[in-house]
Short mmCIF file of C-alpha atoms and ligand atoms in Angstrom, two decimals:
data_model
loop_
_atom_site.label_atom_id
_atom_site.label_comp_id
_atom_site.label_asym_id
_atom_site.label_seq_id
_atom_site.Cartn_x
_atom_site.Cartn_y
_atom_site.Cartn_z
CA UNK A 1 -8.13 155.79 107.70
CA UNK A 2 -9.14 154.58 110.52
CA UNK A 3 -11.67 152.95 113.06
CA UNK A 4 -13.26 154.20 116.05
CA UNK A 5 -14.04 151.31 118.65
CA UNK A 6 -16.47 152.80 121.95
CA UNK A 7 -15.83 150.55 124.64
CA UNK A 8 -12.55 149.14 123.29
CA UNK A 9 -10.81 148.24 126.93
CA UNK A 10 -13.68 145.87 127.64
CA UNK A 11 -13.50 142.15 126.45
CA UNK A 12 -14.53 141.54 123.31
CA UNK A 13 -13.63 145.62 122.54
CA UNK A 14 -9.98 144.48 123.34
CA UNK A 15 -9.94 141.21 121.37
CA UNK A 16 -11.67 142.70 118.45
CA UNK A 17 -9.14 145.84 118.49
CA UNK A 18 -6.18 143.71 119.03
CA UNK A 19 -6.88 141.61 115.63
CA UNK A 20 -7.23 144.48 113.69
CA UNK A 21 -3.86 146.28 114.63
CA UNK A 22 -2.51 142.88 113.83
CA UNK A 23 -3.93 143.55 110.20
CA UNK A 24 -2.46 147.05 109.78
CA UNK A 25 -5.91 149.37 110.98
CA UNK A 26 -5.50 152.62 113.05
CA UNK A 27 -7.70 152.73 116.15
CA UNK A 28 -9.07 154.89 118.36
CA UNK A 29 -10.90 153.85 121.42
CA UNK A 30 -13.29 155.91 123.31
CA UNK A 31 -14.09 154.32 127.59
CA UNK A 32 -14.97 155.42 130.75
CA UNK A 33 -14.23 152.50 132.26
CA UNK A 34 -17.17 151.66 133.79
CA UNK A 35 -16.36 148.23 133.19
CA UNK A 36 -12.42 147.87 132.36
CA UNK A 37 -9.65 149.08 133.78
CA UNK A 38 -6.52 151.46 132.14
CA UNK A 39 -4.07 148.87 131.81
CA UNK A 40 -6.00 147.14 129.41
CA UNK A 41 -5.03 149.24 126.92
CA UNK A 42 -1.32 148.59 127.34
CA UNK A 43 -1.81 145.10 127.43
CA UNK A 44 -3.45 145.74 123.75
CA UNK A 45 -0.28 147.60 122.67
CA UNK A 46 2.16 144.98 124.00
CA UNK A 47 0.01 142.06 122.21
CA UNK A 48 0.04 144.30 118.85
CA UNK A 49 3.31 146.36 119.19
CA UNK A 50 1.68 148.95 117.88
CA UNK A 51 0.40 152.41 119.59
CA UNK A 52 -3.71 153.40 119.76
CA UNK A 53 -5.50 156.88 120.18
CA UNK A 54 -7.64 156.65 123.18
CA UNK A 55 -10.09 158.80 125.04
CA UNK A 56 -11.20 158.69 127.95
CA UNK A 57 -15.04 159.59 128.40
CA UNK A 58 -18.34 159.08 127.89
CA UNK A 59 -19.83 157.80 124.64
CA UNK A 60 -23.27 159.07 125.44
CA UNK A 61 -21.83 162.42 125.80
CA UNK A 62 -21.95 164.49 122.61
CA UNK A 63 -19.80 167.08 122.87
CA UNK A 64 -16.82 164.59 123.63
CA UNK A 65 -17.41 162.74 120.69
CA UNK A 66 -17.84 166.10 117.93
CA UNK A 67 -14.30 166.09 119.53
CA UNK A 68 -13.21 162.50 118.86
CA UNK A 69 -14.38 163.31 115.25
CA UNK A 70 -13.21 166.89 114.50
CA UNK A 71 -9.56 165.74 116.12
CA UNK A 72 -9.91 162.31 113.64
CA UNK A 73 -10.52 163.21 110.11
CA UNK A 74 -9.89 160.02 109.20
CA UNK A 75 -12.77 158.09 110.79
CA UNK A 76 -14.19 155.74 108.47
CA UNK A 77 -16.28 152.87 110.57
CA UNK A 78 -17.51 152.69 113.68
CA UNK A 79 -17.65 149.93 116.36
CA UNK A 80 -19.97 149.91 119.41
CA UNK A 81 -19.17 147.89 122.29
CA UNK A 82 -19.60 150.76 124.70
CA UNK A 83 -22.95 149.60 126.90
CA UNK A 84 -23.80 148.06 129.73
CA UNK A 85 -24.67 143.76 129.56
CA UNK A 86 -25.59 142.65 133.38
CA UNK A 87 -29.07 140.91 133.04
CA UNK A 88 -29.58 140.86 136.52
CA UNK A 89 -28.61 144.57 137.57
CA UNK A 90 -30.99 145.83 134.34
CA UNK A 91 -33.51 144.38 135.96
CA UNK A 92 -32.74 146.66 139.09
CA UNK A 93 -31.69 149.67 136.89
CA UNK A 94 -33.56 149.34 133.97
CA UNK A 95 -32.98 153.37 133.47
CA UNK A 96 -29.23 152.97 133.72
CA UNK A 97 -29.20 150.23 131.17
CA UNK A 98 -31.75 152.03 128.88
CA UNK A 99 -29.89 155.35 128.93
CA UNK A 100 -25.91 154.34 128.56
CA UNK A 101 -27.10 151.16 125.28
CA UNK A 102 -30.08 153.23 123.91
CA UNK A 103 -28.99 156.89 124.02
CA UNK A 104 -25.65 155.67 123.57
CA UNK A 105 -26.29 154.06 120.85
CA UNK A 106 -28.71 157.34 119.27
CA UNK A 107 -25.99 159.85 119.93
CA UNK A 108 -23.48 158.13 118.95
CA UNK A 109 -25.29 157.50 115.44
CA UNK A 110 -26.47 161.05 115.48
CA UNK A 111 -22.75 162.35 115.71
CA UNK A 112 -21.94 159.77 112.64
CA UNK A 113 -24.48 161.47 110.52
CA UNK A 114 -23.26 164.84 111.64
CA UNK A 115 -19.90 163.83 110.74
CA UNK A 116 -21.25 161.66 107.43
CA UNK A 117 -19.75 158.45 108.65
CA UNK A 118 -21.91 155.66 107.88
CA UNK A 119 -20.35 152.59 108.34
CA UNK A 120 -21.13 150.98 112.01
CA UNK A 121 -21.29 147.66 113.59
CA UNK A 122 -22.87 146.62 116.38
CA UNK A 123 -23.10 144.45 119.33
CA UNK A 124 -26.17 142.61 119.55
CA UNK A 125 -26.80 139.46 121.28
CA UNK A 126 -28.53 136.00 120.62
CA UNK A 127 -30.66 137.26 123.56
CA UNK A 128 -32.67 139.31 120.53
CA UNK A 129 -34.34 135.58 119.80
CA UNK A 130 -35.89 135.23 123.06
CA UNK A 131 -37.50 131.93 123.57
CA UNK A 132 -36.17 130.44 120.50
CA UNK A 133 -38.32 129.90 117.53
CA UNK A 134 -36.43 126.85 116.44
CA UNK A 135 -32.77 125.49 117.27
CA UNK A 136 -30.37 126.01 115.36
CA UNK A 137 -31.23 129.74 115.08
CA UNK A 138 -30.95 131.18 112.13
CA UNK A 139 -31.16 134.79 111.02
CA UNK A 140 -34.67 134.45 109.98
CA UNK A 141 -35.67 133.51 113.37
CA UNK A 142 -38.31 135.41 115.05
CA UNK A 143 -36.95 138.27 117.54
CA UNK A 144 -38.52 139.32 120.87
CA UNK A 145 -39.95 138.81 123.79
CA UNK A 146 -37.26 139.71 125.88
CA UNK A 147 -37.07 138.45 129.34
CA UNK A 148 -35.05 141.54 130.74
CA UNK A 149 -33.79 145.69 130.16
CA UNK A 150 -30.29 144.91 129.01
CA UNK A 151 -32.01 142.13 126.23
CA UNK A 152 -34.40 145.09 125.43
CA UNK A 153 -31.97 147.51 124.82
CA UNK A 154 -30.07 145.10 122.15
CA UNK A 155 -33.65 144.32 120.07
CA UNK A 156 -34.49 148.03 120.31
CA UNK A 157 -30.83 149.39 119.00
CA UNK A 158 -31.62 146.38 116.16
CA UNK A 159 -35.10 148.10 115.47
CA UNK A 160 -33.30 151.86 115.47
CA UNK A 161 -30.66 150.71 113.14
CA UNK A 162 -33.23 149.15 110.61
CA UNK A 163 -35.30 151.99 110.81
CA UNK A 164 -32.26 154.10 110.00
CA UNK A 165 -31.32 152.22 107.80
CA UNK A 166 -34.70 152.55 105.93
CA UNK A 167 -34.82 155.96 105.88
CA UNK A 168 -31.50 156.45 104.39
CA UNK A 169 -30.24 153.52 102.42
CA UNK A 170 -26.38 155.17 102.30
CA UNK A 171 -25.57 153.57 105.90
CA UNK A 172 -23.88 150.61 105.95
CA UNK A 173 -24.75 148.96 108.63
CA UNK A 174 -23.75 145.11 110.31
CA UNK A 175 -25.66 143.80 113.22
CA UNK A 176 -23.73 140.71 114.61
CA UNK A 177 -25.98 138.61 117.34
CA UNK A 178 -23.08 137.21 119.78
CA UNK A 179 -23.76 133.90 120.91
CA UNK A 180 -21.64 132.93 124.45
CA UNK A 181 -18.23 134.19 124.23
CA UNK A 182 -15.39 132.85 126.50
CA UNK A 183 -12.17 132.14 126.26
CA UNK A 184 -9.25 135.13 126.24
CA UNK A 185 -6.28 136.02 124.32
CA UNK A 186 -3.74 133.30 124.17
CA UNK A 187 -1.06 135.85 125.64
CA UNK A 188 -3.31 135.79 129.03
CA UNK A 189 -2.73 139.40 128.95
CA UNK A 190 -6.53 140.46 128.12
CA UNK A 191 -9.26 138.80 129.13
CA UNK A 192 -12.80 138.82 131.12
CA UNK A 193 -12.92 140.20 134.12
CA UNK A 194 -16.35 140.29 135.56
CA UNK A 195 -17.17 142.66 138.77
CA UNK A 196 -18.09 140.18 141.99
CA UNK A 197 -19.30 137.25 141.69
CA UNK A 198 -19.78 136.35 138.15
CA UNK A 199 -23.24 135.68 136.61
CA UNK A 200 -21.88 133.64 133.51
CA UNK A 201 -20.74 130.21 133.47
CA UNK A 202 -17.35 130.21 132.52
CA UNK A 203 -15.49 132.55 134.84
CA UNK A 204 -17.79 130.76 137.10
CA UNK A 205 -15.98 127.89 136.82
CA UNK A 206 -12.77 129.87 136.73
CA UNK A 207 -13.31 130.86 139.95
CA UNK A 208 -14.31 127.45 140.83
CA UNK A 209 -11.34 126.29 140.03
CA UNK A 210 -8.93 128.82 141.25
CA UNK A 211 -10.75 127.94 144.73
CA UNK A 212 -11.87 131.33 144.48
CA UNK A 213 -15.45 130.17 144.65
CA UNK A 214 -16.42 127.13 146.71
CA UNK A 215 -18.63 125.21 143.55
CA UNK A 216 -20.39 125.70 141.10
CA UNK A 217 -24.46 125.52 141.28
CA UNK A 218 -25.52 124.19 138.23
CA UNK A 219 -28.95 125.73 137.33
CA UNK A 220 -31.77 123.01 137.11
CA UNK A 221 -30.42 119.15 135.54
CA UNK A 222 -34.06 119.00 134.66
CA UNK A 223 -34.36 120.55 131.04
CA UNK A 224 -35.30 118.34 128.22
CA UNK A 225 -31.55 118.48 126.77
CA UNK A 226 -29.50 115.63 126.89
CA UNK A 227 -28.46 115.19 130.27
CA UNK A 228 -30.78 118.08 131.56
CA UNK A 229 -28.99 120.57 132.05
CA UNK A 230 -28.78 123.34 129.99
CA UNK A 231 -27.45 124.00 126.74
CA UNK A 232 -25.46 126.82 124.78
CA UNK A 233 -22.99 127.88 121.53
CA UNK A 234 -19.78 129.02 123.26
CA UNK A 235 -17.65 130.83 121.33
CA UNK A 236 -13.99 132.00 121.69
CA UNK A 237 -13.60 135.32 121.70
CA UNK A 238 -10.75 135.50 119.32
CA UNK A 239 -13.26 133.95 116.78
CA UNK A 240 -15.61 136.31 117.44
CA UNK A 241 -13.35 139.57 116.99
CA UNK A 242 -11.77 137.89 114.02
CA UNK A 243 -15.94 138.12 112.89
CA UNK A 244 -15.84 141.98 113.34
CA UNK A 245 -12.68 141.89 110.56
CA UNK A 246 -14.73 140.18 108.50
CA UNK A 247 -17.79 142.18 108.69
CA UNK A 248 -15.86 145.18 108.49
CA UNK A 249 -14.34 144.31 105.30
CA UNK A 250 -17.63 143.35 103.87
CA UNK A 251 -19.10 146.92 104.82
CA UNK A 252 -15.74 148.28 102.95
CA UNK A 253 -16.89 146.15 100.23
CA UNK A 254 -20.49 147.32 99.70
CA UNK A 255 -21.68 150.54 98.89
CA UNK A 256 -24.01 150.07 101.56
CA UNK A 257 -26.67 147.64 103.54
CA UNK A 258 -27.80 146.29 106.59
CA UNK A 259 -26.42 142.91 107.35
CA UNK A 260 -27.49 140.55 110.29
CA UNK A 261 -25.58 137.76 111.23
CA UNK A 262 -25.48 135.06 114.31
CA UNK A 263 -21.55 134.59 115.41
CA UNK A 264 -21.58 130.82 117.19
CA UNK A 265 -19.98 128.00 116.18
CA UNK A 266 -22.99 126.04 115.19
CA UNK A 267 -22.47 123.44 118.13
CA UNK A 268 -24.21 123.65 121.45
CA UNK A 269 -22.52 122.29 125.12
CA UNK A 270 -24.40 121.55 128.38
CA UNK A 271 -23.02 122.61 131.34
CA UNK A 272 -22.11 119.62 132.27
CA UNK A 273 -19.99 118.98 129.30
CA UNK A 274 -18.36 122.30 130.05
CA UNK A 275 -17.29 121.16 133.29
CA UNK A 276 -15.96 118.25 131.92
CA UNK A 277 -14.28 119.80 129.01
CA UNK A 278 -12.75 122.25 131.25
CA UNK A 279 -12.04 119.87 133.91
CA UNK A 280 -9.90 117.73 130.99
CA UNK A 281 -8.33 120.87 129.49
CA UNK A 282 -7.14 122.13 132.69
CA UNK A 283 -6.49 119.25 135.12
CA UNK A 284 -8.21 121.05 137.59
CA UNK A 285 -11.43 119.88 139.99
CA UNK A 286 -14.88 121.74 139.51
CA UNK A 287 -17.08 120.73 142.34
CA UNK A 288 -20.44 121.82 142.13
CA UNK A 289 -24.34 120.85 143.02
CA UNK A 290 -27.36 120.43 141.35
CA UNK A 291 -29.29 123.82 142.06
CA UNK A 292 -32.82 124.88 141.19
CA UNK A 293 -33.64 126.74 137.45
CA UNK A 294 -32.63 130.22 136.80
CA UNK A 295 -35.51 132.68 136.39
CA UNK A 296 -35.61 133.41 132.21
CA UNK A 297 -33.38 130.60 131.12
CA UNK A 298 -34.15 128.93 128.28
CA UNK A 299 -33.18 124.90 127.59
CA UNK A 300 -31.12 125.35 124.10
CA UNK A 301 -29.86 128.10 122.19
CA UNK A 302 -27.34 127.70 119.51
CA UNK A 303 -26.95 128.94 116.36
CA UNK A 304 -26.60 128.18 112.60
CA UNK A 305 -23.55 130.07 111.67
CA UNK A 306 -24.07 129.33 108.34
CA UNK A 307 -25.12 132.71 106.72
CA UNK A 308 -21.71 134.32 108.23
CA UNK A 309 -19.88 131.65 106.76
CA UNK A 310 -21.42 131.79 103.11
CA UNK A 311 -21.60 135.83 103.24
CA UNK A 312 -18.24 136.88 105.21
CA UNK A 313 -15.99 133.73 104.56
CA UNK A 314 -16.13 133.46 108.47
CA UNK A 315 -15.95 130.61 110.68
CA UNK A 316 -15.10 129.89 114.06
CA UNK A 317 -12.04 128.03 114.40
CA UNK A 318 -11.05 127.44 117.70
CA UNK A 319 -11.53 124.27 120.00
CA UNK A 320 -13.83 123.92 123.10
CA UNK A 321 -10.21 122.78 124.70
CA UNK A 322 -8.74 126.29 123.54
CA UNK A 323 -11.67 127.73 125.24
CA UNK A 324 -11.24 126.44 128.76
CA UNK A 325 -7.03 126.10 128.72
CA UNK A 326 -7.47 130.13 127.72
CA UNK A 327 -10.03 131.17 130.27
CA UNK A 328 -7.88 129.32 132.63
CA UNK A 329 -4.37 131.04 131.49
CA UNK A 330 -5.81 134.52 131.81
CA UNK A 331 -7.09 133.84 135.57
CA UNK A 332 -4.06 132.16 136.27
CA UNK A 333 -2.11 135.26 135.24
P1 NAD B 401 -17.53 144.82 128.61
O1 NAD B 401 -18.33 145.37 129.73
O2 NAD B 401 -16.30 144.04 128.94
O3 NAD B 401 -17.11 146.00 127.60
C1 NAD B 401 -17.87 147.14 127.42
C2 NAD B 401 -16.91 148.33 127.53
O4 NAD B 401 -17.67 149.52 127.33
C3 NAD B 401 -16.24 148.45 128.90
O5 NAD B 401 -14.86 148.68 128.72
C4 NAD B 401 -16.91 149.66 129.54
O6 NAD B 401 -16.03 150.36 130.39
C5 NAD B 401 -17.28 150.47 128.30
N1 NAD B 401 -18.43 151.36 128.49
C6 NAD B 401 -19.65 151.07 129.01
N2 NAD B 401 -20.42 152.17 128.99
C7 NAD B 401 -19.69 153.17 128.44
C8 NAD B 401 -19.92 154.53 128.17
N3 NAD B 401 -21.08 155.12 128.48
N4 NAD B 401 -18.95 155.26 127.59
C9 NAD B 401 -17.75 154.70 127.29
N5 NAD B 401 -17.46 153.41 127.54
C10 NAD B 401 -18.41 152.65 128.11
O7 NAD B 401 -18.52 143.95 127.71
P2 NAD B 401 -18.18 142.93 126.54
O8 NAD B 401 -18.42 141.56 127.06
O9 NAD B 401 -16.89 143.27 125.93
O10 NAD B 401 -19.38 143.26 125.55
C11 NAD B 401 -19.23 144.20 124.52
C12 NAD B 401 -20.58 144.38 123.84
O11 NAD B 401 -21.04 143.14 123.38
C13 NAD B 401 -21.67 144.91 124.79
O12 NAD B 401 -22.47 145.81 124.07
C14 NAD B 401 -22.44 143.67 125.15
O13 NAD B 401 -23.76 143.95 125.48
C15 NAD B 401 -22.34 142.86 123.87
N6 NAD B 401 -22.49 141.43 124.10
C16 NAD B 401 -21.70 140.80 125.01
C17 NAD B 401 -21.87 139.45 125.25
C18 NAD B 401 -21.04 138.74 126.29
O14 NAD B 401 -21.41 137.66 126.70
N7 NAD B 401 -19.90 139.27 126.72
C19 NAD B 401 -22.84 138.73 124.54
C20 NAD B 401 -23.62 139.40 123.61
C21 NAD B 401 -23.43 140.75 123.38
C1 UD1 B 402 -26.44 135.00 129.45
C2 UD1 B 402 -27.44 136.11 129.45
C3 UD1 B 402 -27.74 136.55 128.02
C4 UD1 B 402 -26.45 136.86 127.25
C5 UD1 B 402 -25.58 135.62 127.28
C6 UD1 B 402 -24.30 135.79 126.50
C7 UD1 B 402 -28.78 135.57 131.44
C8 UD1 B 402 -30.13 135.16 131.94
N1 UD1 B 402 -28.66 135.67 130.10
O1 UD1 B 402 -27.11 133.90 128.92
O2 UD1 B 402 -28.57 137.68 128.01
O3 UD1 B 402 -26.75 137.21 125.92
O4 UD1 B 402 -25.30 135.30 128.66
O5 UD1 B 402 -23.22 136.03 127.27
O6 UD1 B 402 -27.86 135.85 132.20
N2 UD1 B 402 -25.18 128.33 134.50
C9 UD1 B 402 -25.10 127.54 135.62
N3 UD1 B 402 -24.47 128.05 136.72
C10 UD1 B 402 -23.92 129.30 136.74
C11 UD1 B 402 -23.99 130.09 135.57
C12 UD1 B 402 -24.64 129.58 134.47
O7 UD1 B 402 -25.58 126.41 135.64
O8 UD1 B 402 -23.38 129.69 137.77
C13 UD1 B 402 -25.83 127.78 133.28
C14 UD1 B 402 -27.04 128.56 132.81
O9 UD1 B 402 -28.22 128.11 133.45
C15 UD1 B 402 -27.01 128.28 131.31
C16 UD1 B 402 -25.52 128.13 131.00
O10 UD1 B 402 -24.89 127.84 132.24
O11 UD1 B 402 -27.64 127.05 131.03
C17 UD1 B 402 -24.90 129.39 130.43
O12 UD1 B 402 -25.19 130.49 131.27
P1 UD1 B 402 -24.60 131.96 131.01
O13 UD1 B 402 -23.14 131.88 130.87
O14 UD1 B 402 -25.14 132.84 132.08
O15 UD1 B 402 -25.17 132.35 129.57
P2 UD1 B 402 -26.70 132.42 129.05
O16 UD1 B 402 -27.63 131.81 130.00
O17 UD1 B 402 -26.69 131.89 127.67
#
């Protein structure tokens, strides 16, 4: 048995793939790279000491994966990581961004079918909620209203898999909306490693800190949050593989479903409590100014993880202190 991961060199690919050699599954990994680089995937060995089938390709091309499948008999689960997740640049190639997440995402499910594999998880985002409903977010919460291409592609790929789902009720199917993962391995072997100039906060303040970057602009201290500037449910991204075990074994579990859940710790930072926290973790200065809004950013989003915790005996463990000291070891490497 085992699992096929698309987009398994990237960061939360490797993570996620990394915890489950550690319990004892067989992976294969299908990447072009587009956004990770080969030796990735021995980092992943060293971590697990163990070996991994990879290909290297496309996941939106067909024919190479009727090969992944006819060469691996013993596919039983999918997981898709494979896409593309720059807001900004799907703004500027909103084709790009439609093509590799939604085609991706519909060959890749129309090769399952073909190969009568039905058990898939996916990637989806807390971007799905849009301007949120209510904080905490729960499940329930209304969807849409997307402010950008790469958060369309994720509530589409959510409205494809329920449809599928609907139509035939023998998939088994778990939809996990990520809320903001940082952090990295505790090895500092695998980590994130953003193209130019990072768009997120934390290797933001990586860079920052590695004097890579001058300072950090903090985006509008002017939000009704409580000390104005904006707020969000970082996650470590060990936690939030360690999720993917547990919604895989609930998929082995069932005979079938579709499952939705947030993965977030429940508890939401500013920015200026992350530069703090990091700042205390680390022992190392993060200058930065007071800079106008972002376009599309909302105030608050974080989530009730509650519904993860009740249905997959998940929770997220790890410390806002593990979060920054790992982010920190894997630049530092
Ligand atoms: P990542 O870019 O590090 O990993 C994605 C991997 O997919 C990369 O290794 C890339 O080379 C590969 N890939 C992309 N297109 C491919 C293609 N056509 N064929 C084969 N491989 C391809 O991103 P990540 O942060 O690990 O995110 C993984 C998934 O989680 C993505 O779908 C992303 O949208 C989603 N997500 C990420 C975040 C986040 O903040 N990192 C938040 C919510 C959801
Ligand atoms: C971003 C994405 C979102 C994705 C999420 C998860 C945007 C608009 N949205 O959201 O689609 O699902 O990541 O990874 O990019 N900040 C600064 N200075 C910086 C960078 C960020 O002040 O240089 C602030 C932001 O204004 C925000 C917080 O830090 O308040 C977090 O930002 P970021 O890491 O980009 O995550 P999200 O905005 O949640």
């Amino acid at each position: 048995m085992s699992i096929l991961v698309t987009g398994g060199a990237g960061y939360i690919g490797s993570h996620t793939v990394v915890e489950l050699l550690n319990i004892g599954e067989e992976i294969i990994i299908i990447d072009n790279f587009s956004n990770s680089k080969p030796s990735t995937l021995e980092s992943i060995k060293e971590i697990a000491k163990k070996e991994i089938r990879f290909y290297e390709g496309d996941y939106t091309n067909k024919e190479t994966l009727e090969k992944i499948f006819e060469e691996n008999k013993d596919i039983t689960a999918v997981i898709n990581f494979a896409g593309y997740k720059s807001v900004g640049e799907s703004v500027q190639k909103p084709l790009e961004y439609y093509t590799n997440n939604i085609s991706g995402a519909l060959i890749l499910l129309k090769t399952m079918q073909k190969y009568n594999i039905k058990k898939f998880i996916f990637s989806s985002s807390a971007t799905v909620y849009g301007e949120p409903e209510r904080i905490p977010l729960t499940e329930e919460c209304k969807t849409g209203g997307t402010t950008n291409p790469y958060g369309t592609t994720k509530l589409y790929i959510e409205q494809i898999l329920k449809d599928l789902y609907k139509s035939d009720n023998s998939w088994d199917i778990a939809i996990l909306r990520y809320f903001n993962p940082v952090g990295a391995h505790e090895s500092g072997k695998i980590g994130e490693e953003p193209q130019g100039i990072p768009n997120n906060l934390m290797p933001y303040i990586v860079r920052v800190a590695g004097g890579q970057l001058e300072q950090l602009s903090i985006f509008g201290n002017d939000y009704n949050t409580k000390d104005g500037t904006g707020v969000r449910d970082y996650i470590h991204v060990v936690d939030l593989a360690k999720g993917h075990l547990k919604a895989l074994e609930k998929l082995n579990k069932e005979k079938s479903g579709l499952y939705i859940y947030n993965l977030g710790t429940g508890t939401g930072y500013s920015v200026l409590e992350m530069v703090k926290a990091f700042e205390k973790a680390t022992g190392q200065k993060v200058p930065y100014k007071i800079a106008p809004r972002r376009e599309g950013d909302i105030a608050t989003c974080y989530s009730n993880p509650e519904k993860a915790q009740r249905e997959l005996n998940w929770k997220a463990e790890k410390t806002l202190e593990e979060m920054c000291k790992d982010s920190w070891n894997y630049w530092k490497f």
